[in-house]
């Protein structure tokens, strides 16, 4: 094992006492090892899942998704009831959406937030009541707007003056009154990676307060639209409540001003609740988050002498993130030693940035464990990399694994349920993996994996012959 002085490990990464252990906050609650040391997810031995479905494979723990959906629903219901109002929690489908997931979260009391017609169609195919769907996006097309309005979507969150006119035309043509929220940019920079923070002033989402005031006035003029409230989302992977509190306080100022023009039943404070990706991440418990955020909004309303609206939230990552574990097979290992003498072991797996773009996109950190066995061999500093033609094709930047990690081992990367499969690509003509749901000892495919034929069939110069 390397001494810390030689190590290429970052300061935050500690050498684990046991490089086989499963850090509680990072893995699904039901993740465990069997008597032989092999990983078990949702009661299913991972080796059995791999035998049935192959690798790479995203394993999603249904009970974990349901439990977290219920926890968010109940925490915000309790916190808002304490202050005499109610809550709506929307699952942000962009984190990962399939018909199964849409069913699970709605059965646990959540609504669904979509941001394209594709996501909308998945939610509708799952049987989600359109009235329980919110439609986001800074550039919804006219046909997307028409589809949403015609199915009776609950709310459209408008993001520009242009869009207001488009929604009004669609609603008037269809003969309905569409409920809309106006997305504002509160100017709060949440403590997160720059690319994830969406409430800077110089970015594409939301309207500055002055423009939002004009937008709301216009909506109130249009008989086909009903203004129901303001929306603000300050970013993602946020720990603590300071950013939410500050943003809410700024948005309340505008909310109060707009009350002069009529009632405003709702205030949507977006999502962004952080999760643990590595053992050093320490997310705020859901109950505490809900109590403190709702308490701050209630106090702000009381100070201003205005009624507390219904409060809406849009967690995505916090619902599915830790429910997902990606399982790969190790293909090659290679020790790289620098001139300084420091070294690390490169562990190449059979997926990579095509199924998990987050390290390349955001510098995101993940963790990993050998899934097929445990080992007492002293741990080595590793970097888990994919099979793509990019040196930035990193799956887990820094981790300690047993030093005998070897080709043929199964490797599991936890906390990959959110923004991994939903951001997946076919870079290098690599098919996207299947998603398998596990619960209490059973498994089923909820999104089938792509075959190479699926990919080749898109090239008009290739003819695929049946059975070839
Ligand atoms: N709401 C909006 C408007 C978003 O843009 C996002 C993420 O980008 C979310 C909710 C969900 O964020 P998270 O998954 O971090 O909770």
Short mmCIF file of C-alpha atoms and ligand atoms in Angstrom, two decimals:
data_model
loop_
_atom_site.label_atom_id
_atom_site.label_comp_id
_atom_site.label_asym_id
_atom_site.label_seq_id
_atom_site.Cartn_x
_atom_site.Cartn_y
_atom_site.Cartn_z
CA UNK A 1 0.00 0.00 0.00
CA UNK A 2 1.26 3.52 -0.77
CA UNK A 3 2.20 5.73 2.11
CA UNK A 4 0.11 8.93 2.17
CA UNK A 5 3.19 10.99 1.22
CA UNK A 6 3.53 9.11 -2.04
CA UNK A 7 -0.13 8.95 -2.74
CA UNK A 8 -1.95 10.53 -5.66
CA UNK A 9 -5.09 10.35 -3.54
CA UNK A 10 -6.89 13.60 -2.79
CA UNK A 11 -6.97 14.81 0.83
CA UNK A 12 -10.62 13.90 1.29
CA UNK A 13 -10.12 10.21 0.45
CA UNK A 14 -9.21 8.16 3.48
CA UNK A 15 -7.64 4.73 3.29
CA UNK A 16 -10.52 2.48 4.38
CA UNK A 17 -10.17 0.03 7.24
CA UNK A 18 -11.96 -2.43 4.98
CA UNK A 19 -12.00 -1.85 1.21
CA UNK A 20 -14.96 -4.25 0.92
CA UNK A 21 -17.27 -2.26 3.22
CA UNK A 22 -20.45 -0.65 1.89
CA UNK A 23 -20.73 2.94 3.19
CA UNK A 24 -24.27 3.26 4.45
CA UNK A 25 -25.26 6.61 2.92
CA UNK A 26 -23.97 5.72 -0.55
CA UNK A 27 -25.63 2.34 -1.13
CA UNK A 28 -29.28 1.31 -1.14
CA UNK A 29 -30.38 0.33 2.38
CA UNK A 30 -30.85 -3.30 1.31
CA UNK A 31 -27.38 -3.66 -0.25
CA UNK A 32 -25.40 -6.36 1.51
CA UNK A 33 -22.82 -9.08 1.01
CA UNK A 34 -23.73 -12.77 1.19
CA UNK A 35 -21.87 -15.37 3.22
CA UNK A 36 -19.35 -15.75 0.39
CA UNK A 37 -18.74 -11.99 0.24
CA UNK A 38 -20.57 -11.35 -3.02
CA UNK A 39 -22.76 -8.26 -3.35
CA UNK A 40 -26.54 -8.64 -3.05
CA UNK A 41 -28.88 -5.87 -4.26
CA UNK A 42 -32.59 -5.92 -3.47
CA UNK A 43 -32.18 -9.53 -2.35
CA UNK A 44 -30.63 -10.51 -5.71
CA UNK A 45 -27.04 -11.74 -5.91
CA UNK A 46 -25.27 -9.45 -8.35
CA UNK A 47 -23.57 -12.41 -10.05
CA UNK A 48 -27.02 -13.82 -10.83
CA UNK A 49 -28.17 -10.47 -12.25
CA UNK A 50 -25.07 -10.35 -14.44
CA UNK A 51 -25.64 -13.93 -15.60
CA UNK A 52 -29.16 -12.99 -16.68
CA UNK A 53 -28.66 -9.49 -18.01
CA UNK A 54 -24.94 -8.99 -18.70
CA UNK A 55 -22.74 -5.99 -18.00
CA UNK A 56 -22.72 -3.07 -17.81
CA UNK A 57 -26.02 -3.06 -15.97
CA UNK A 58 -27.86 -0.41 -14.00
CA UNK A 59 -29.57 -2.07 -11.05
CA UNK A 60 -32.31 0.05 -9.51
CA UNK A 61 -33.63 -0.85 -6.06
CA UNK A 62 -37.40 -0.32 -6.23
CA UNK A 63 -37.86 -0.28 -2.46
CA UNK A 64 -35.21 2.40 -2.10
CA UNK A 65 -36.90 4.63 -4.70
CA UNK A 66 -40.29 4.12 -3.06
CA UNK A 67 -38.90 4.74 0.42
CA UNK A 68 -37.22 7.97 -0.59
CA UNK A 69 -40.26 9.19 -2.52
CA UNK A 70 -42.41 8.52 0.53
CA UNK A 71 -39.90 10.19 2.82
CA UNK A 72 -39.92 13.39 0.72
CA UNK A 73 -43.69 13.36 0.44
CA UNK A 74 -44.22 12.86 4.16
CA UNK A 75 -41.51 15.27 5.30
CA UNK A 76 -42.87 18.17 3.25
CA UNK A 77 -46.49 17.28 4.07
CA UNK A 78 -45.65 17.35 7.79
CA UNK A 79 -43.59 20.53 7.60
CA UNK A 80 -46.19 22.48 5.62
CA UNK A 81 -49.12 21.20 7.72
CA UNK A 82 -47.35 22.58 10.79
CA UNK A 83 -47.60 26.03 9.23
CA UNK A 84 -51.17 25.64 8.01
CA UNK A 85 -50.51 24.97 4.33
CA UNK A 86 -49.81 21.96 2.13
CA UNK A 87 -47.12 20.73 -0.24
CA UNK A 88 -46.73 19.21 -3.68
CA UNK A 89 -43.62 17.19 -4.37
CA UNK A 90 -42.77 16.59 -8.02
CA UNK A 91 -40.28 13.90 -8.98
CA UNK A 92 -37.89 15.54 -11.47
CA UNK A 93 -37.98 12.93 -14.22
CA UNK A 94 -34.81 14.25 -15.83
CA UNK A 95 -32.87 12.37 -13.13
CA UNK A 96 -34.08 9.06 -14.59
CA UNK A 97 -37.48 8.32 -16.06
CA UNK A 98 -39.13 5.09 -17.09
CA UNK A 99 -42.74 4.01 -16.83
CA UNK A 100 -41.88 1.82 -13.81
CA UNK A 101 -40.22 4.68 -11.94
CA UNK A 102 -43.08 7.05 -12.78
CA UNK A 103 -45.51 4.49 -11.31
CA UNK A 104 -43.48 3.90 -8.17
CA UNK A 105 -43.14 7.58 -7.31
CA UNK A 106 -46.75 8.48 -8.06
CA UNK A 107 -47.97 5.50 -6.03
CA UNK A 108 -45.95 6.97 -3.16
CA UNK A 109 -47.72 10.31 -3.50
CA UNK A 110 -45.41 12.32 -5.75
CA UNK A 111 -46.27 14.26 -8.89
CA UNK A 112 -43.96 14.24 -11.91
CA UNK A 113 -41.96 17.02 -13.52
CA UNK A 114 -41.02 16.58 -17.18
CA UNK A 115 -39.05 18.84 -19.48
CA UNK A 116 -39.58 17.42 -22.96
CA UNK A 117 -42.33 15.71 -24.89
CA UNK A 118 -40.35 12.47 -24.59
CA UNK A 119 -40.48 12.60 -20.80
CA UNK A 120 -44.13 13.62 -20.98
CA UNK A 121 -44.98 10.58 -23.11
CA UNK A 122 -43.23 8.25 -20.65
CA UNK A 123 -45.22 9.71 -17.75
CA UNK A 124 -48.49 9.44 -19.72
CA UNK A 125 -47.67 5.86 -20.78
CA UNK A 126 -47.16 5.06 -17.10
CA UNK A 127 -50.71 6.22 -16.45
CA UNK A 128 -49.74 9.34 -14.51
CA UNK A 129 -52.71 11.67 -14.23
CA UNK A 130 -51.79 14.62 -16.51
CA UNK A 131 -53.06 16.99 -13.82
CA UNK A 132 -50.18 15.74 -11.66
CA UNK A 133 -47.52 16.65 -14.25
CA UNK A 134 -45.54 19.89 -14.45
CA UNK A 135 -43.83 20.81 -17.72
CA UNK A 136 -40.44 22.56 -17.62
CA UNK A 137 -37.93 23.67 -20.22
CA UNK A 138 -36.49 26.87 -21.64
CA UNK A 139 -37.31 25.99 -25.26
CA UNK A 140 -40.47 23.92 -25.45
CA UNK A 141 -41.55 23.62 -29.06
CA UNK A 142 -45.02 24.62 -30.21
CA UNK A 143 -45.90 20.99 -30.80
CA UNK A 144 -44.68 20.04 -27.30
CA UNK A 145 -46.79 22.82 -25.80
CA UNK A 146 -49.84 21.77 -27.83
CA UNK A 147 -49.45 18.14 -26.76
CA UNK A 148 -49.09 19.13 -23.11
CA UNK A 149 -52.07 21.47 -23.13
CA UNK A 150 -54.24 19.03 -25.05
CA UNK A 151 -53.67 16.19 -22.56
CA UNK A 152 -54.63 18.50 -19.69
CA UNK A 153 -51.21 18.94 -18.10
CA UNK A 154 -51.39 20.34 -14.58
CA UNK A 155 -48.94 23.20 -14.92
CA UNK A 156 -46.55 24.63 -17.47
CA UNK A 157 -43.57 26.47 -16.04
CA UNK A 158 -42.94 29.27 -18.53
CA UNK A 159 -39.41 30.48 -19.02
CA UNK A 160 -39.70 33.37 -21.49
CA UNK A 161 -42.09 35.99 -22.83
CA UNK A 162 -42.19 34.16 -26.18
CA UNK A 163 -43.41 31.02 -24.49
CA UNK A 164 -46.25 32.80 -22.71
CA UNK A 165 -47.75 33.75 -26.07
CA UNK A 166 -47.26 30.21 -27.41
CA UNK A 167 -49.01 28.60 -24.45
CA UNK A 168 -51.85 31.14 -24.63
CA UNK A 169 -52.39 30.44 -28.34
CA UNK A 170 -52.38 26.67 -27.76
CA UNK A 171 -54.77 26.88 -24.80
CA UNK A 172 -57.15 29.22 -26.65
CA UNK A 173 -57.16 26.96 -29.71
CA UNK A 174 -57.84 23.88 -27.58
CA UNK A 175 -60.47 25.81 -25.60
CA UNK A 176 -58.98 25.49 -22.13
CA UNK A 177 -57.42 27.64 -19.46
CA UNK A 178 -53.83 26.56 -18.81
CA UNK A 179 -52.32 26.96 -15.35
CA UNK A 180 -48.81 28.41 -15.58
CA UNK A 181 -45.93 29.26 -13.26
CA UNK A 182 -43.20 31.75 -14.11
CA UNK A 183 -39.64 30.59 -13.58
CA UNK A 184 -37.51 33.31 -12.04
CA UNK A 185 -33.80 33.62 -11.52
CA UNK A 186 -33.24 34.57 -7.89
CA UNK A 187 -29.53 35.27 -8.39
CA UNK A 188 -28.59 32.84 -5.63
CA UNK A 189 -25.52 30.76 -6.34
CA UNK A 190 -25.93 27.47 -4.52
CA UNK A 191 -22.79 25.83 -3.17
CA UNK A 192 -22.24 23.38 -5.98
CA UNK A 193 -20.32 22.87 -9.20
CA UNK A 194 -20.59 25.96 -11.42
CA UNK A 195 -22.27 24.12 -14.28
CA UNK A 196 -24.99 22.87 -11.98
CA UNK A 197 -25.88 26.18 -10.42
CA UNK A 198 -28.85 27.54 -12.32
CA UNK A 199 -29.66 30.75 -10.48
CA UNK A 200 -26.71 32.84 -11.67
CA UNK A 201 -27.91 35.87 -13.53
CA UNK A 202 -25.91 35.08 -16.69
CA UNK A 203 -27.47 31.76 -17.65
CA UNK A 204 -30.36 30.50 -19.71
CA UNK A 205 -32.95 29.53 -17.10
CA UNK A 206 -35.58 31.77 -15.59
CA UNK A 207 -36.36 35.44 -15.82
CA UNK A 208 -34.87 38.31 -13.84
CA UNK A 209 -37.40 39.76 -11.39
CA UNK A 210 -38.19 42.82 -13.51
CA UNK A 211 -38.98 40.70 -16.58
CA UNK A 212 -40.97 38.26 -14.44
CA UNK A 213 -43.20 41.10 -13.23
CA UNK A 214 -43.98 42.05 -16.82
CA UNK A 215 -44.53 38.38 -17.69
CA UNK A 216 -47.02 37.88 -14.87
CA UNK A 217 -48.90 41.03 -15.87
CA UNK A 218 -49.14 39.68 -19.42
CA UNK A 219 -50.33 36.25 -18.22
CA UNK A 220 -53.03 37.92 -16.15
CA UNK A 221 -54.26 39.74 -19.27
CA UNK A 222 -54.63 36.52 -21.24
CA UNK A 223 -57.94 34.69 -20.65
CA UNK A 224 -56.50 31.34 -21.74
CA UNK A 225 -53.88 31.44 -18.97
CA UNK A 226 -54.09 31.31 -15.19
CA UNK A 227 -51.08 32.46 -13.18
CA UNK A 228 -50.61 30.13 -10.22
CA UNK A 229 -47.19 31.08 -8.88
CA UNK A 230 -43.46 31.65 -9.18
CA UNK A 231 -40.87 28.94 -9.65
CA UNK A 232 -37.20 28.99 -8.76
CA UNK A 233 -34.55 26.25 -8.92
CA UNK A 234 -31.14 27.26 -7.64
CA UNK A 235 -29.02 24.30 -8.68
CA UNK A 236 -28.24 20.69 -7.92
CA UNK A 237 -26.35 18.54 -5.40
CA UNK A 238 -26.87 21.21 -2.72
CA UNK A 239 -26.12 20.39 0.91
CA UNK A 240 -27.69 22.39 3.72
CA UNK A 241 -30.51 24.92 3.53
CA UNK A 242 -28.74 28.28 3.31
CA UNK A 243 -29.11 28.56 -0.48
CA UNK A 244 -32.78 27.57 -0.43
CA UNK A 245 -33.49 29.99 2.42
CA UNK A 246 -31.80 32.92 0.69
CA UNK A 247 -33.45 32.21 -2.64
CA UNK A 248 -36.88 31.81 -1.05
CA UNK A 249 -36.50 35.08 0.77
CA UNK A 250 -35.69 36.90 -2.50
CA UNK A 251 -38.51 35.22 -4.41
CA UNK A 252 -40.97 36.10 -1.63
CA UNK A 253 -40.22 39.76 -2.23
CA UNK A 254 -41.48 39.42 -5.81
CA UNK A 255 -44.32 37.13 -4.73
CA UNK A 256 -45.52 39.81 -2.29
CA UNK A 257 -45.37 42.51 -4.97
CA UNK A 258 -47.39 40.35 -7.37
CA UNK A 259 -50.12 39.76 -4.78
CA UNK A 260 -51.32 43.27 -5.58
CA UNK A 261 -52.60 41.87 -8.89
CA UNK A 262 -54.44 38.86 -7.45
CA UNK A 263 -54.10 35.70 -5.39
CA UNK A 264 -51.08 33.45 -5.86
CA UNK A 265 -51.80 29.96 -4.55
CA UNK A 266 -48.41 28.31 -5.11
CA UNK A 267 -44.68 28.80 -4.73
CA UNK A 268 -42.33 26.23 -6.29
CA UNK A 269 -38.80 26.18 -4.90
CA UNK A 270 -37.45 23.51 -7.26
CA UNK A 271 -35.13 20.61 -6.47
CA UNK A 272 -31.41 20.21 -5.98
CA UNK A 273 -31.21 18.27 -2.69
CA UNK A 274 -27.78 16.66 -2.45
CA UNK A 275 -26.96 12.99 -1.92
CA UNK A 276 -23.88 11.08 -0.81
CA UNK A 277 -21.67 9.97 -3.69
CA UNK A 278 -18.72 9.05 -1.51
CA UNK A 279 -18.35 8.19 2.16
CA UNK A 280 -17.31 11.76 2.99
CA UNK A 281 -20.53 13.36 1.69
CA UNK A 282 -22.96 14.18 4.47
CA UNK A 283 -26.36 15.20 3.12
CA UNK A 284 -28.87 16.90 5.39
CA UNK A 285 -31.62 14.48 6.48
CA UNK A 286 -34.87 14.99 4.56
CA UNK A 287 -36.97 15.78 7.64
CA UNK A 288 -34.56 18.51 8.71
CA UNK A 289 -34.39 19.96 5.18
CA UNK A 290 -38.16 20.13 4.93
CA UNK A 291 -38.64 21.61 8.39
CA UNK A 292 -35.98 24.29 7.91
CA UNK A 293 -36.91 25.33 4.37
CA UNK A 294 -40.63 25.42 5.05
CA UNK A 295 -39.99 27.16 8.38
CA UNK A 296 -37.95 29.85 6.62
CA UNK A 297 -40.64 30.47 4.00
CA UNK A 298 -43.35 30.57 6.68
CA UNK A 299 -41.32 33.07 8.71
CA UNK A 300 -40.75 35.19 5.59
CA UNK A 301 -44.48 35.26 4.84
CA UNK A 302 -45.31 36.10 8.46
CA UNK A 303 -42.82 39.01 8.44
CA UNK A 304 -44.43 40.35 5.29
CA UNK A 305 -47.94 39.74 6.55
CA UNK A 306 -48.86 37.67 3.48
CA UNK A 307 -50.53 34.25 3.31
CA UNK A 308 -48.26 31.22 3.10
CA UNK A 309 -48.85 29.62 -0.31
CA UNK A 310 -48.88 25.91 -1.08
CA UNK A 311 -45.21 24.96 -1.42
CA UNK A 312 -43.92 22.78 -4.24
CA UNK A 313 -40.55 21.02 -4.53
CA UNK A 314 -38.89 19.01 -7.30
CA UNK A 315 -36.34 16.48 -6.04
CA UNK A 316 -34.84 14.21 -8.69
CA UNK A 317 -31.39 12.99 -7.64
CA UNK A 318 -32.46 12.58 -4.01
CA UNK A 319 -35.19 10.12 -5.05
CA UNK A 320 -33.31 7.81 -7.44
CA UNK A 321 -29.60 8.58 -6.99
CA UNK A 322 -28.68 6.14 -4.24
CA UNK A 323 -31.18 3.56 -5.50
CA UNK A 324 -29.01 2.88 -8.56
CA UNK A 325 -25.86 0.75 -8.70
CA UNK A 326 -24.01 0.23 -11.97
CA UNK A 327 -22.31 -3.12 -12.33
CA UNK A 328 -19.37 -3.52 -14.72
CA UNK A 329 -16.88 -6.24 -15.49
CA UNK A 330 -13.21 -5.41 -15.10
CA UNK A 331 -11.42 -5.93 -18.42
CA UNK A 332 -7.84 -4.83 -17.76
CA UNK A 333 -5.76 -3.39 -14.95
CA UNK A 334 -2.57 -1.38 -15.33
CA UNK A 335 -0.29 0.20 -12.73
CA UNK A 336 0.91 3.68 -13.69
CA UNK A 337 3.90 5.02 -11.77
CA UNK A 338 4.98 8.65 -12.05
CA UNK A 339 8.56 9.94 -11.91
CA UNK A 340 7.88 10.93 -8.29
CA UNK A 341 7.32 7.28 -7.49
CA UNK A 342 3.65 7.79 -6.75
CA UNK A 343 1.45 5.34 -8.52
CA UNK A 344 -2.09 4.21 -8.99
CA UNK A 345 -3.79 1.24 -10.55
CA UNK A 346 -5.97 1.91 -13.58
CA UNK A 347 -8.94 -0.45 -13.61
CA UNK A 348 -10.75 -0.53 -16.96
CA UNK A 349 -14.40 -1.54 -17.09
CA UNK A 350 -16.72 -2.42 -19.96
CA UNK A 351 -18.68 0.86 -19.94
CA UNK A 352 -17.66 4.37 -19.04
CA UNK A 353 -18.60 7.89 -20.06
CA UNK A 354 -21.37 6.54 -22.31
CA UNK A 355 -23.30 5.28 -19.26
CA UNK A 356 -21.95 7.79 -16.74
CA UNK A 357 -20.98 11.18 -18.15
CA UNK A 358 -21.03 12.94 -14.77
CA UNK A 359 -17.30 12.68 -13.97
CA UNK A 360 -16.42 14.08 -17.42
CA UNK A 361 -19.19 16.71 -17.37
CA UNK A 362 -18.98 17.94 -13.80
CA UNK A 363 -15.85 16.41 -12.29
CA UNK A 364 -18.25 14.32 -10.20
CA UNK A 365 -16.80 11.86 -7.69
CA UNK A 366 -18.09 8.31 -7.22
CA UNK A 367 -16.99 5.29 -5.24
CA UNK A 368 -16.64 1.61 -6.16
CA UNK A 369 -16.44 -1.86 -4.65
CA UNK A 370 -15.57 -5.28 -6.01
CA UNK A 371 -19.00 -6.91 -6.26
CA UNK A 372 -18.15 -10.53 -6.99
CA UNK A 373 -16.05 -11.20 -3.88
CA UNK A 374 -14.29 -9.69 -0.92
CA UNK A 375 -10.53 -9.66 -0.48
CA UNK A 376 -8.14 -9.24 2.45
CA UNK A 377 -5.33 -7.98 0.22
CA UNK A 378 -4.23 -4.48 1.31
CA UNK A 379 -5.96 -1.73 -0.58
CA UNK A 380 -4.47 0.12 -3.53
CA UNK A 381 -5.31 3.52 -4.91
CA UNK A 382 -7.25 2.98 -8.13
CA UNK A 383 -8.84 5.01 -10.88
CA UNK A 384 -11.74 3.24 -12.56
CA UNK A 385 -11.87 4.13 -16.24
CA UNK A 386 -14.13 3.20 -19.13
CA UNK A 387 -13.49 1.78 -22.58
CA UNK A 388 -13.95 4.99 -24.57
CA UNK A 389 -11.39 6.87 -26.62
CA UNK A 390 -11.04 9.78 -24.20
CA UNK A 391 -8.52 10.14 -21.40
CA UNK A 392 -11.31 11.91 -19.51
CA UNK A 393 -13.36 8.69 -19.65
CA UNK A 394 -13.24 8.25 -15.89
CA UNK A 395 -15.90 6.43 -13.88
CA UNK A 396 -14.37 6.72 -10.41
CA UNK A 397 -11.53 9.19 -10.14
CA UNK A 398 -10.13 8.15 -6.77
CA UNK A 399 -10.88 5.03 -4.77
CA UNK A 400 -9.17 2.41 -2.66
CA UNK A 401 -9.93 -1.15 -3.71
CA UNK A 402 -8.34 -4.43 -2.65
CA UNK A 403 -4.98 -4.49 -4.45
CA UNK A 404 -5.74 -7.80 -6.15
CA UNK A 405 -8.65 -6.35 -8.19
CA UNK A 406 -8.30 -8.18 -11.48
CA UNK A 407 -9.80 -8.82 -14.92
CA UNK A 408 -13.05 -10.75 -14.59
CA UNK A 409 -14.02 -9.16 -11.27
CA UNK A 410 -17.42 -7.52 -11.17
CA UNK A 411 -17.19 -3.91 -10.04
CA UNK A 412 -20.15 -2.01 -8.59
CA UNK A 413 -20.43 1.77 -8.64
CA UNK A 414 -23.15 3.01 -6.25
CA UNK A 415 -25.20 6.23 -6.37
CA UNK A 416 -25.58 6.02 -10.15
CA UNK A 417 -29.38 6.09 -10.26
CA UNK A 418 -29.63 9.78 -11.20
CA UNK A 419 -28.26 11.60 -14.24
CA UNK A 420 -26.26 8.59 -15.42
CA UNK A 421 -28.60 6.56 -17.61
CA UNK A 422 -30.62 9.69 -18.42
CA UNK A 423 -27.43 11.29 -19.78
CA UNK A 424 -26.23 8.13 -21.52
CA UNK A 425 -24.91 8.28 -25.07
CA UNK A 426 -23.72 5.90 -27.77
CA UNK A 427 -20.24 7.40 -27.94
CA UNK A 428 -17.91 5.05 -29.82
CA UNK A 429 -20.97 3.05 -30.87
CA UNK A 430 -21.35 1.52 -27.45
CA UNK A 431 -24.92 0.33 -26.80
CA UNK A 432 -26.65 1.74 -23.72
CA UNK A 433 -27.05 -0.79 -20.88
CA UNK A 434 -30.27 -2.31 -19.59
CA UNK A 435 -31.91 -1.05 -16.42
CA UNK A 436 -33.08 -3.80 -14.09
CA UNK A 437 -35.33 -3.25 -11.09
CA UNK A 438 -34.75 -5.39 -8.02
CA UNK A 439 -37.01 -5.87 -5.05
CA UNK A 440 -37.00 -8.49 -2.31
CA UNK A 441 -35.24 -11.20 -4.25
CA UNK A 442 -36.74 -10.66 -7.67
CA UNK A 443 -35.61 -8.74 -10.72
CA UNK A 444 -37.07 -7.50 -13.99
CA UNK A 445 -35.89 -5.40 -16.91
CA UNK A 446 -37.54 -1.98 -16.85
CA UNK A 447 -35.57 -0.50 -19.75
CA UNK A 448 -34.11 -2.96 -22.21
CA UNK A 449 -30.47 -2.62 -23.15
CA UNK A 450 -29.54 -1.65 -26.67
CA UNK A 451 -28.05 -4.23 -28.99
CA UNK A 452 -25.35 -3.45 -31.49
CA UNK A 453 -28.01 -4.03 -34.18
CA UNK A 454 -30.09 -1.22 -32.64
CA UNK A 455 -27.18 1.11 -33.27
CA UNK A 456 -26.18 -0.21 -36.68
CA UNK A 457 -29.78 -0.01 -37.89
CA UNK A 458 -29.59 3.78 -37.76
CA UNK A 459 -26.83 3.88 -40.37
CA UNK A 460 -28.55 3.93 -43.75
CA UNK A 461 -25.52 2.27 -45.32
CA UNK A 462 -25.88 -0.90 -43.25
CA UNK A 463 -28.55 -3.51 -43.84
CA UNK A 464 -29.20 -5.78 -40.88
CA UNK A 465 -30.28 -9.24 -41.86
CA UNK A 466 -32.51 -11.14 -39.47
CA UNK A 467 -30.52 -13.68 -37.47
CA UNK A 468 -27.17 -12.58 -38.96
N1 LIG B 1 -36.26 21.17 -11.10
C1 LIG B 1 -35.61 21.77 -12.11
C2 LIG B 1 -36.26 22.92 -12.76
C3 LIG B 1 -34.37 21.32 -12.53
O1 LIG B 1 -33.74 21.93 -13.55
C4 LIG B 1 -33.79 20.20 -11.89
C5 LIG B 1 -32.47 19.69 -12.29
O2 LIG B 1 -31.80 20.14 -13.15
C6 LIG B 1 -34.51 19.59 -10.85
C7 LIG B 1 -35.73 20.08 -10.47
C8 LIG B 1 -33.99 18.38 -10.13
O3 LIG B 1 -32.79 18.62 -9.49
P1 LIG B 1 -32.19 17.48 -8.56
O4 LIG B 1 -32.20 16.23 -9.33
O5 LIG B 1 -30.81 17.95 -8.25
O6 LIG B 1 -33.06 17.41 -7.35
#
